[in-house]
mmCIF file of C-alpha atoms in Angstrom:
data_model
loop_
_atom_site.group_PDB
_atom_site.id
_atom_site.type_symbol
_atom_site.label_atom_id
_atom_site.label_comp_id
_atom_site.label_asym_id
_atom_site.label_seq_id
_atom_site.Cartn_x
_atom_site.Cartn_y
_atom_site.Cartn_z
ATOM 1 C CA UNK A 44 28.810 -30.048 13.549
ATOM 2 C CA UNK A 45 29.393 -29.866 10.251
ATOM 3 C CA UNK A 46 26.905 -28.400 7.202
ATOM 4 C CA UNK A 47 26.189 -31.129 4.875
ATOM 5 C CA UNK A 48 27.378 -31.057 1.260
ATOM 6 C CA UNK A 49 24.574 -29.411 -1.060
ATOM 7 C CA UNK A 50 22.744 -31.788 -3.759
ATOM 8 C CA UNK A 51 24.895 -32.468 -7.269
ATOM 9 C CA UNK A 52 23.916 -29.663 -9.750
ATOM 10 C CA UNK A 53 22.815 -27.269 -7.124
ATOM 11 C CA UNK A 54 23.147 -23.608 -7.762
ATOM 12 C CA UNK A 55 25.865 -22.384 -5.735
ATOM 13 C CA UNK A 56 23.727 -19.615 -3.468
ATOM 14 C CA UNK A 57 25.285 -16.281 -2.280
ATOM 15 C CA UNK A 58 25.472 -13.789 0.156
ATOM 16 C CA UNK A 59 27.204 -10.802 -0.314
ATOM 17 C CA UNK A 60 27.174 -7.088 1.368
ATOM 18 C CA UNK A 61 26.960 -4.271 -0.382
ATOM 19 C CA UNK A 62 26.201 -0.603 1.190
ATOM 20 C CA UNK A 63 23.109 1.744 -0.655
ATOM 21 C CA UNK A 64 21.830 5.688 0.390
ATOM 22 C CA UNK A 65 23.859 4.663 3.766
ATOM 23 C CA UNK A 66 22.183 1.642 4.333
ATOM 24 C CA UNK A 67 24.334 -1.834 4.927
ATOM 25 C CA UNK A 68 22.022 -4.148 2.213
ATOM 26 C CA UNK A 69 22.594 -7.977 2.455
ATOM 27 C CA UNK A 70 21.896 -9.442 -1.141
ATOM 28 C CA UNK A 71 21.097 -13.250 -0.934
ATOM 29 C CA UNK A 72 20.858 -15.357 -4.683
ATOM 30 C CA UNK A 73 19.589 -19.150 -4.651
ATOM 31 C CA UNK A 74 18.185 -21.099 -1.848
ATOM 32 C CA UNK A 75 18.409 -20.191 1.803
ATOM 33 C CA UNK A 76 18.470 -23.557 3.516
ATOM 34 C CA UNK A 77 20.719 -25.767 5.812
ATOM 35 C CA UNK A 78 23.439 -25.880 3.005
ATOM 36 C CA UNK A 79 23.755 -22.063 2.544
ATOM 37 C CA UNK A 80 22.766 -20.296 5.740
ATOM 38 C CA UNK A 81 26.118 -20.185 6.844
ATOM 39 C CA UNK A 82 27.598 -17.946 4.623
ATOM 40 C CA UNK A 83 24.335 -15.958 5.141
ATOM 41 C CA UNK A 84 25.045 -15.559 8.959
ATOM 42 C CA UNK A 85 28.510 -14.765 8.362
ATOM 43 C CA UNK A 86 27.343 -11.797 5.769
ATOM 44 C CA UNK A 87 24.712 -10.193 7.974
ATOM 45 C CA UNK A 88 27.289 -10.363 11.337
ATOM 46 C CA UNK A 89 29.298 -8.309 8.909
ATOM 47 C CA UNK A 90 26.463 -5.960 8.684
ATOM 48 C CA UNK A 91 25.433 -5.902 12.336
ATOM 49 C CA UNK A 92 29.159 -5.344 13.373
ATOM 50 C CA UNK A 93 28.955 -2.254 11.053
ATOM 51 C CA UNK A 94 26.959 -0.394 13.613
ATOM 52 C CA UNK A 95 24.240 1.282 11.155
ATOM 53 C CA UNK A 96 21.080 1.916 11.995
ATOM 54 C CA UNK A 97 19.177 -0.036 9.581
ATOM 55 C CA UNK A 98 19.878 -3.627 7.205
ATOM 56 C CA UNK A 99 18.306 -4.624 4.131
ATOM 57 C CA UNK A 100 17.893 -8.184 3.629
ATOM 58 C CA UNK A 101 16.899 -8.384 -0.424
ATOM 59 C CA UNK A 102 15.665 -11.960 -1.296
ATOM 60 C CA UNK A 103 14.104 -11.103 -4.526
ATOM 61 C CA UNK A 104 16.752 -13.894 -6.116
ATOM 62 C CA UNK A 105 16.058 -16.193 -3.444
ATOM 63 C CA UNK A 106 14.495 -19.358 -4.884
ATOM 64 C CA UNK A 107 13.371 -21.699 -2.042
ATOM 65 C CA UNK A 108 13.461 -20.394 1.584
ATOM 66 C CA UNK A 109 13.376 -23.105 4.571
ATOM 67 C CA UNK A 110 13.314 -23.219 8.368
ATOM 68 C CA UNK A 111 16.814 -22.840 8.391
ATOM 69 C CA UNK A 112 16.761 -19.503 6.290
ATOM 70 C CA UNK A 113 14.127 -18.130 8.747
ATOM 71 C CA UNK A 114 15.304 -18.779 12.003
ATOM 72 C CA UNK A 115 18.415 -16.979 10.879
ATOM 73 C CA UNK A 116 16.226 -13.901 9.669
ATOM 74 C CA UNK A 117 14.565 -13.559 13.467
ATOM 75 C CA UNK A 118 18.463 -14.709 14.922
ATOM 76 C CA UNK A 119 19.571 -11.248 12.630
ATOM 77 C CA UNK A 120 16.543 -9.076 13.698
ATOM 78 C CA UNK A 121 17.060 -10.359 17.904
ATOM 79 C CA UNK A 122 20.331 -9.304 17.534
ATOM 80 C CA UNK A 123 19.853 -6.276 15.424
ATOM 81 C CA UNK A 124 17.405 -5.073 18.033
ATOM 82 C CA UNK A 125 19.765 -5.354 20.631
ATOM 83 C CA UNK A 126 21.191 -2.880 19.350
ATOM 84 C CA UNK A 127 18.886 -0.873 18.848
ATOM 85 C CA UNK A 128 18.247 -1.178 14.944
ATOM 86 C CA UNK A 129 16.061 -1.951 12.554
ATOM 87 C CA UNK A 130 15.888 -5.107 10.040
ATOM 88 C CA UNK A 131 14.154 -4.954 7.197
ATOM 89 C CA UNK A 132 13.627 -7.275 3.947
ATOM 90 C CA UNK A 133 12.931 -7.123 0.690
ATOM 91 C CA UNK A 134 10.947 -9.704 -0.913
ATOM 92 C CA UNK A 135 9.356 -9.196 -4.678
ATOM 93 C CA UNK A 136 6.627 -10.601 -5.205
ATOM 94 C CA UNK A 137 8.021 -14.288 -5.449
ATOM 95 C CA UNK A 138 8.274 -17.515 -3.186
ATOM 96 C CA UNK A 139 10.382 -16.115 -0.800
ATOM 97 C CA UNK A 140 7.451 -13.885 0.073
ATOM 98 C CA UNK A 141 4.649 -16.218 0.125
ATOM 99 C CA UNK A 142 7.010 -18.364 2.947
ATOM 100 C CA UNK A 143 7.493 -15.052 4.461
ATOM 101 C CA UNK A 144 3.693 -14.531 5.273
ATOM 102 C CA UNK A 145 3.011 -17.984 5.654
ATOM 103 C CA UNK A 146 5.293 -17.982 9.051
ATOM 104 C CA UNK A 147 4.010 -14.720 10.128
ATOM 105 C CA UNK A 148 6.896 -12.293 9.722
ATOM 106 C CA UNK A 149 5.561 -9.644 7.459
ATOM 107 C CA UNK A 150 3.429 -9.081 11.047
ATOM 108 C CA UNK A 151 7.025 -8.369 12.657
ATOM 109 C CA UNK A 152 9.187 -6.591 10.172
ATOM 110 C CA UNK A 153 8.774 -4.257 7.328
ATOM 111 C CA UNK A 154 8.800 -6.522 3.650
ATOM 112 C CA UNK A 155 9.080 -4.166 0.087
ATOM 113 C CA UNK A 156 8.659 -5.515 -3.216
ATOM 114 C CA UNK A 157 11.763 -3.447 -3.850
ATOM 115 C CA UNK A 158 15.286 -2.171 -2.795
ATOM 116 C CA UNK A 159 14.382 0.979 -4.389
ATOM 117 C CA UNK A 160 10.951 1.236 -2.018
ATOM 118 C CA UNK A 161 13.390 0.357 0.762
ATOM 119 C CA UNK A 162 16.030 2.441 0.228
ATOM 120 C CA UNK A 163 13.209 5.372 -0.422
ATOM 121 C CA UNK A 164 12.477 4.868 3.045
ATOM 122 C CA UNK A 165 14.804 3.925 5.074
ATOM 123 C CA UNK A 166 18.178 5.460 2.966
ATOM 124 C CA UNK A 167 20.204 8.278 4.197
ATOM 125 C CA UNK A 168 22.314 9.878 1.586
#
């Protein structure tokens, strides 16, 4: 099945994985929906394949969150878990947040207004 071709004049999102005090940090810019949570799932497999015991998912850039971009936040934390370790995100203060506790999951993972509170707790230099 293929994804389907994002709207003319779209902001092209990203995903891209960058490593902070230790900790694997998967920074995601634009919208997380059905036309970009591909690359999204390809960038935190990166980070569960690198075997750390805690990922970052910052989505203070993320403009517009859907059911797409969620289900592939619990698919990151199921399989995260199965090995035993920990995903958390970070979430400003913005949209992304408000869709966050709307569906229920600041009840199920930890959510920071910022990668520095993150990293404060979670880093290991």
């Amino acid at each position: 099945m293929s994804t389907p071709a994002p709207p003319p004049g779209d902001d092209t999102p990203t995903a891209r994985l960058e490593q902070h005090a230790g900790v694997d940090v998967v920074v995601a810019t634009g919208d997380l929906d059905i036309y970009s949570v591909m690359a999204f799932r390809d960038v935190v497999a990166m980070a569960v394949l690198s075997l750390r015991p805690y990922v970052l998912v910052d989505l203070t850039a993320v403009g517009f969150l859907d059911s797409t971009g969620i289900a592939a936040l619990v698919s990151s934390r199921r399989r995260l878990q199965a090995r035993e370790a920990e995903l958390g995100l970070v979430a400003g203060r913005g949209a992304a947040l408000q869709v966050l506790k709307m569906v229920g999951l600041d009840q199920v993972l930890r959510i920071w207004p910022t990668l520095d509170d993150a990293l404060a707790e979670v880093g290991v230099a």
